[in-house]
Amino acid sequence: MADLLSKEKNPTIHLASSALEQIAAHMVSSPATEVCGVLLGKKAAGGMHIHSYHGLRNVAPDPLHHFSFAPEEWIPYCFQNNNLIGIFHSHPLTAPIPSITDTEQLPEFASMISAYLIGSPAPLSEKYLASTERAESAQGIELVNIHPPITNSQPCAIPISTTSSCAIHSICDISSLPELYIGSYQVARRSSSFSNIDAQQPMSYALLPAILHIG
């Protein structure tokens, strides 16, 4: 996990093509609700490397707008799997930008992960951008140069924005979902010194935009 005052410039998340297929298949299996799961991999030179995705049941009361891991499926990854590097969930109707609810529940698992991915089949139109404007502002994400997905013979990830705040990527040519947008983020602490943190106060975290590399 990074610290906001010592974060990497343009951190990179490397996502294996097979893990991308697993994510897309999970989204296809339940297109009307948020799906969620864990990302397994490791941190190494050059960024975070994700080699596989395991879907978990979403037991949130309102799964169209929220996600909550089934405890019996989530807890084993917390205590028995040292390959846990991140989490994923989908936004069926809105762009892959962290919502207010996403940031509010981040402290529940932020201390255990470094990568945070959000998937969406929704094009980044003005309609969807307007619906997530508050979350975008809260995260300090600047979306510019919006483009539709391109077509190619190989899976690819294309930054929507060419600025350092780039986080939204357009994915194309995967077998289970022809159009997919991924928001890629690095989990970071908001303080650089544990000595300045009141032990009785919850740790504060943020999601920083990250570059996504597929393959």
mmCIF file of C-alpha atoms in Angstrom:
data_model
loop_
_atom_site.group_PDB
_atom_site.id
_atom_site.type_symbol
_atom_site.label_atom_id
_atom_site.label_comp_id
_atom_site.label_asym_id
_atom_site.label_seq_id
_atom_site.Cartn_x
_atom_site.Cartn_y
_atom_site.Cartn_z
ATOM 1 C CA MET A 1 0.000 0.000 0.000
ATOM 2 C CA ALA A 2 1.240 3.503 -0.768
ATOM 3 C CA ASP A 3 1.329 6.610 1.355
ATOM 4 C CA LEU A 4 -0.187 9.765 -0.103
ATOM 5 C CA LEU A 5 2.918 11.777 0.715
ATOM 6 C CA SER A 6 5.313 9.226 -0.789
ATOM 7 C CA LYS A 7 3.204 7.642 -3.517
ATOM 8 C CA GLU A 8 4.605 6.368 -6.783
ATOM 9 C CA LYS A 9 4.185 8.589 -9.796
ATOM 10 C CA ASN A 10 1.809 6.883 -12.229
ATOM 11 C CA PRO A 11 1.638 3.526 -10.386
ATOM 12 C CA THR A 12 1.000 0.582 -12.707
ATOM 13 C CA ILE A 13 -1.315 -2.384 -12.206
ATOM 14 C CA HIS A 14 -0.492 -5.389 -14.392
ATOM 15 C CA LEU A 15 -3.575 -7.545 -14.993
ATOM 16 C CA ALA A 16 -3.162 -10.966 -16.624
ATOM 17 C CA SER A 17 -5.368 -11.524 -19.668
ATOM 18 C CA SER A 18 -6.793 -14.642 -18.028
ATOM 19 C CA ALA A 19 -7.797 -12.608 -14.955
ATOM 20 C CA LEU A 20 -9.494 -10.065 -17.222
ATOM 21 C CA GLU A 21 -11.503 -12.881 -18.808
ATOM 22 C CA GLN A 22 -12.527 -14.110 -15.348
ATOM 23 C CA ILE A 23 -13.690 -10.618 -14.400
ATOM 24 C CA ALA A 24 -15.648 -10.185 -17.628
ATOM 25 C CA ALA A 25 -17.313 -13.597 -17.286
ATOM 26 C CA HIS A 26 -18.406 -12.758 -13.741
ATOM 27 C CA MET A 27 -19.912 -9.485 -14.916
ATOM 28 C CA VAL A 28 -21.777 -11.257 -17.718
ATOM 29 C CA SER A 29 -23.181 -13.786 -15.249
ATOM 30 C CA SER A 30 -25.014 -11.037 -13.344
ATOM 31 C CA PRO A 31 -25.370 -7.925 -15.517
ATOM 32 C CA ALA A 32 -28.104 -6.292 -13.419
ATOM 33 C CA THR A 33 -26.221 -6.322 -10.096
ATOM 34 C CA GLU A 34 -22.791 -5.423 -8.805
ATOM 35 C CA VAL A 35 -20.470 -8.414 -8.828
ATOM 36 C CA CYS A 36 -17.412 -8.503 -6.607
ATOM 37 C CA GLY A 37 -14.370 -10.582 -5.840
ATOM 38 C CA VAL A 38 -10.714 -10.744 -4.911
ATOM 39 C CA LEU A 39 -7.622 -10.111 -7.008
ATOM 40 C CA LEU A 40 -4.673 -12.405 -6.363
ATOM 41 C CA GLY A 41 -1.091 -11.557 -7.184
ATOM 42 C CA LYS A 42 1.928 -9.789 -5.745
ATOM 43 C CA LYS A 43 3.777 -6.494 -5.615
ATOM 44 C CA ALA A 44 7.066 -6.418 -7.457
ATOM 45 C CA ALA A 45 9.342 -4.101 -9.383
ATOM 46 C CA GLY A 46 7.301 -2.186 -11.889
ATOM 47 C CA GLY A 47 4.042 -2.224 -9.953
ATOM 48 C CA MET A 48 1.311 -4.595 -8.846
ATOM 49 C CA HIS A 49 0.878 -7.899 -10.706
ATOM 50 C CA ILE A 50 -2.533 -9.619 -10.686
ATOM 51 C CA HIS A 51 -2.556 -13.201 -11.939
ATOM 52 C CA SER A 52 -6.116 -14.320 -11.115
ATOM 53 C CA TYR A 53 -9.574 -13.222 -10.009
ATOM 54 C CA HIS A 54 -11.960 -15.143 -7.748
ATOM 55 C CA GLY A 55 -15.564 -13.999 -7.664
ATOM 56 C CA LEU A 56 -17.369 -13.828 -4.308
ATOM 57 C CA ARG A 57 -21.093 -13.613 -3.564
ATOM 58 C CA ASN A 58 -22.495 -10.115 -3.168
ATOM 59 C CA VAL A 59 -24.782 -10.146 -0.120
ATOM 60 C CA ALA A 60 -25.579 -6.412 -0.058
ATOM 61 C CA PRO A 61 -29.297 -5.634 0.507
ATOM 62 C CA ASP A 62 -29.259 -3.461 -2.633
ATOM 63 C CA PRO A 63 -26.857 -5.267 -5.001
ATOM 64 C CA LEU A 64 -27.697 -2.970 -7.930
ATOM 65 C CA HIS A 65 -25.898 -0.093 -6.219
ATOM 66 C CA HIS A 66 -23.691 -1.679 -3.532
ATOM 67 C CA PHE A 67 -21.504 -4.684 -2.840
ATOM 68 C CA SER A 68 -20.714 -6.607 0.309
ATOM 69 C CA PHE A 69 -18.599 -9.760 0.380
ATOM 70 C CA ALA A 70 -20.194 -12.921 1.748
ATOM 71 C CA PRO A 71 -18.255 -13.265 5.056
ATOM 72 C CA GLU A 72 -17.735 -17.023 4.772
ATOM 73 C CA GLU A 73 -16.068 -16.512 1.374
ATOM 74 C CA TRP A 74 -14.141 -13.312 2.151
ATOM 75 C CA ILE A 75 -12.648 -14.165 5.561
ATOM 76 C CA PRO A 76 -10.473 -17.082 4.352
ATOM 77 C CA TYR A 77 -8.717 -14.734 1.933
ATOM 78 C CA CYS A 78 -8.004 -12.325 4.794
ATOM 79 C CA PHE A 79 -6.241 -14.886 6.964
ATOM 80 C CA GLN A 80 -5.130 -17.765 4.750
ATOM 81 C CA ASN A 81 -4.013 -16.268 1.457
ATOM 82 C CA ASN A 82 -0.888 -14.153 1.214
ATOM 83 C CA ASN A 83 -1.568 -13.599 -2.497
ATOM 84 C CA LEU A 84 -4.450 -11.216 -1.791
ATOM 85 C CA ILE A 85 -3.464 -7.963 -3.514
ATOM 86 C CA GLY A 86 -6.745 -6.263 -4.340
ATOM 87 C CA ILE A 87 -10.483 -6.342 -4.881
ATOM 88 C CA PHE A 88 -12.815 -5.811 -7.821
ATOM 89 C CA HIS A 89 -16.456 -4.865 -8.156
ATOM 90 C CA SER A 90 -18.683 -3.711 -10.987
ATOM 91 C CA HIS A 91 -20.911 -0.708 -11.632
ATOM 92 C CA PRO A 92 -23.734 -1.991 -13.868
ATOM 93 C CA LEU A 93 -25.152 1.453 -14.684
ATOM 94 C CA THR A 94 -22.447 4.030 -14.073
ATOM 95 C CA ALA A 95 -18.863 4.748 -15.034
ATOM 96 C CA PRO A 96 -16.064 2.917 -13.149
ATOM 97 C CA ILE A 97 -15.354 5.779 -10.788
ATOM 98 C CA PRO A 98 -15.403 5.174 -6.994
ATOM 99 C CA SER A 99 -18.769 6.158 -5.568
ATOM 100 C CA ILE A 100 -19.269 7.795 -2.199
ATOM 101 C CA THR A 101 -20.337 4.402 -0.837
ATOM 102 C CA ASP A 102 -17.163 2.824 -2.235
ATOM 103 C CA THR A 103 -14.951 5.307 -0.411
ATOM 104 C CA GLU A 104 -16.961 5.024 2.802
ATOM 105 C CA GLN A 105 -16.496 1.255 2.993
ATOM 106 C CA LEU A 106 -12.870 1.282 1.806
ATOM 107 C CA PRO A 107 -11.430 1.146 5.371
ATOM 108 C CA GLU A 108 -13.083 -2.272 5.834
ATOM 109 C CA PHE A 109 -10.396 -3.901 3.694
ATOM 110 C CA ALA A 110 -7.909 -1.178 2.669
ATOM 111 C CA SER A 111 -5.193 -2.346 5.066
ATOM 112 C CA MET A 112 -5.065 -5.720 3.275
ATOM 113 C CA ILE A 113 -4.954 -4.620 -0.361
ATOM 114 C CA SER A 114 -2.963 -2.441 -2.770
ATOM 115 C CA ALA A 115 -5.074 -2.556 -5.955
ATOM 116 C CA TYR A 116 -8.724 -1.602 -6.464
ATOM 117 C CA LEU A 117 -10.477 -2.217 -9.798
ATOM 118 C CA ILE A 118 -13.980 -1.242 -10.910
ATOM 119 C CA GLY A 119 -15.585 -2.587 -14.089
ATOM 120 C CA SER A 120 -18.479 -1.173 -16.089
ATOM 121 C CA PRO A 121 -20.171 -1.933 -19.423
ATOM 122 C CA ALA A 122 -21.426 1.664 -19.478
ATOM 123 C CA PRO A 123 -19.937 4.015 -22.045
ATOM 124 C CA LEU A 124 -18.406 7.128 -20.554
ATOM 125 C CA SER A 125 -21.075 9.427 -21.931
ATOM 126 C CA GLU A 126 -22.055 12.768 -20.436
ATOM 127 C CA LYS A 127 -25.026 11.017 -18.821
ATOM 128 C CA TYR A 128 -22.824 8.610 -16.882
ATOM 129 C CA LEU A 129 -20.198 11.206 -16.069
ATOM 130 C CA ALA A 130 -22.867 13.483 -14.613
ATOM 131 C CA SER A 131 -24.176 10.659 -12.427
ATOM 132 C CA THR A 132 -20.725 10.194 -10.872
ATOM 133 C CA GLU A 133 -19.623 13.833 -10.742
ATOM 134 C CA ARG A 134 -19.602 13.979 -6.937
ATOM 135 C CA ALA A 135 -17.497 10.830 -6.602
ATOM 136 C CA GLU A 136 -15.087 12.097 -9.259
ATOM 137 C CA SER A 137 -14.665 15.371 -7.396
ATOM 138 C CA ALA A 138 -14.155 13.599 -4.078
ATOM 139 C CA GLN A 139 -11.353 11.494 -5.551
ATOM 140 C CA GLY A 140 -9.672 14.356 -7.402
ATOM 141 C CA ILE A 141 -9.953 12.516 -10.724
ATOM 142 C CA GLU A 142 -9.926 14.599 -13.881
ATOM 143 C CA LEU A 143 -11.493 12.897 -16.891
ATOM 144 C CA VAL A 144 -10.569 14.430 -20.237
ATOM 145 C CA ASN A 145 -10.365 13.338 -23.875
ATOM 146 C CA ILE A 146 -13.240 10.854 -23.714
ATOM 147 C CA HIS A 147 -13.094 8.336 -26.558
ATOM 148 C CA PRO A 148 -15.095 5.201 -27.499
ATOM 149 C CA PRO A 149 -13.399 1.775 -27.348
ATOM 150 C CA ILE A 150 -11.207 0.900 -30.293
ATOM 151 C CA THR A 151 -11.179 -2.476 -32.029
ATOM 152 C CA ASN A 152 -8.103 -4.640 -32.189
ATOM 153 C CA SER A 153 -7.225 -8.300 -32.551
ATOM 154 C CA GLN A 154 -5.723 -8.454 -29.063
ATOM 155 C CA PRO A 155 -6.980 -7.493 -25.593
ATOM 156 C CA CYS A 156 -5.898 -3.989 -24.793
ATOM 157 C CA ALA A 157 -6.141 -1.235 -22.227
ATOM 158 C CA ILE A 158 -6.249 2.360 -23.402
ATOM 159 C CA PRO A 159 -6.065 5.344 -21.073
ATOM 160 C CA ILE A 160 -9.059 7.607 -21.623
ATOM 161 C CA SER A 161 -7.053 10.535 -20.290
ATOM 162 C CA THR A 162 -3.459 11.285 -21.164
ATOM 163 C CA THR A 163 -2.924 13.194 -17.925
ATOM 164 C CA SER A 164 -1.197 11.787 -14.845
ATOM 165 C CA SER A 165 -4.604 11.386 -13.214
ATOM 166 C CA CYS A 166 -5.614 8.763 -15.773
ATOM 167 C CA ALA A 167 -7.606 5.925 -14.244
ATOM 168 C CA ILE A 168 -10.286 4.906 -16.757
ATOM 169 C CA HIS A 169 -9.363 2.352 -19.417
ATOM 170 C CA SER A 170 -11.290 1.012 -22.386
ATOM 171 C CA ILE A 171 -11.005 -2.744 -22.897
ATOM 172 C CA CYS A 172 -11.942 -4.475 -26.121
ATOM 173 C CA ASP A 173 -11.928 -7.865 -27.799
ATOM 174 C CA ILE A 174 -12.459 -10.198 -24.882
ATOM 175 C CA SER A 175 -14.665 -13.196 -25.506
ATOM 176 C CA SER A 176 -17.325 -12.742 -22.821
ATOM 177 C CA LEU A 177 -17.907 -8.977 -22.950
ATOM 178 C CA PRO A 178 -17.339 -6.960 -26.141
ATOM 179 C CA GLU A 179 -17.243 -3.588 -24.378
ATOM 180 C CA LEU A 180 -15.785 -3.015 -20.937
ATOM 181 C CA TYR A 181 -14.400 -0.054 -19.028
ATOM 182 C CA ILE A 182 -12.021 -0.562 -16.104
ATOM 183 C CA GLY A 183 -11.214 1.982 -13.434
ATOM 184 C CA SER A 184 -7.838 1.160 -11.882
ATOM 185 C CA TYR A 185 -6.760 2.578 -8.539
ATOM 186 C CA GLN A 186 -4.007 2.232 -5.976
ATOM 187 C CA VAL A 187 -4.947 2.118 -2.290
ATOM 188 C CA ALA A 188 -3.085 4.715 -0.234
ATOM 189 C CA ARG A 189 -3.010 5.982 3.327
ATOM 190 C CA ARG A 190 -3.824 9.638 3.923
ATOM 191 C CA SER A 191 -1.073 10.111 6.541
ATOM 192 C CA SER A 192 2.678 9.625 6.303
ATOM 193 C CA SER A 193 3.298 9.145 10.012
ATOM 194 C CA PHE A 194 1.681 6.622 12.308
ATOM 195 C CA SER A 195 2.909 8.712 15.231
ATOM 196 C CA ASN A 196 0.485 11.457 14.242
ATOM 197 C CA ILE A 197 -2.526 9.158 14.177
ATOM 198 C CA ASP A 198 -4.813 8.781 17.150
ATOM 199 C CA ALA A 199 -5.033 5.047 17.837
ATOM 200 C CA GLN A 200 -8.735 5.441 18.529
ATOM 201 C CA GLN A 201 -9.404 7.039 15.143
ATOM 202 C CA PRO A 202 -9.956 4.862 12.048
ATOM 203 C CA MET A 203 -7.196 4.898 9.460
ATOM 204 C CA SER A 204 -7.988 7.174 6.532
ATOM 205 C CA TYR A 205 -7.496 5.860 2.998
ATOM 206 C CA ALA A 206 -7.864 7.090 -0.560
ATOM 207 C CA LEU A 207 -7.928 5.625 -4.071
ATOM 208 C CA LEU A 208 -5.294 7.060 -6.389
ATOM 209 C CA PRO A 209 -5.581 6.669 -10.183
ATOM 210 C CA ALA A 210 -3.274 3.993 -11.594
ATOM 211 C CA ILE A 211 -2.206 2.906 -15.063
ATOM 212 C CA LEU A 212 -3.563 -0.491 -16.160
ATOM 213 C CA HIS A 213 -1.553 -2.885 -18.274
ATOM 214 C CA ILE A 214 -3.166 -6.045 -19.683
ATOM 215 C CA GLY A 215 -1.152 -9.133 -20.474
#
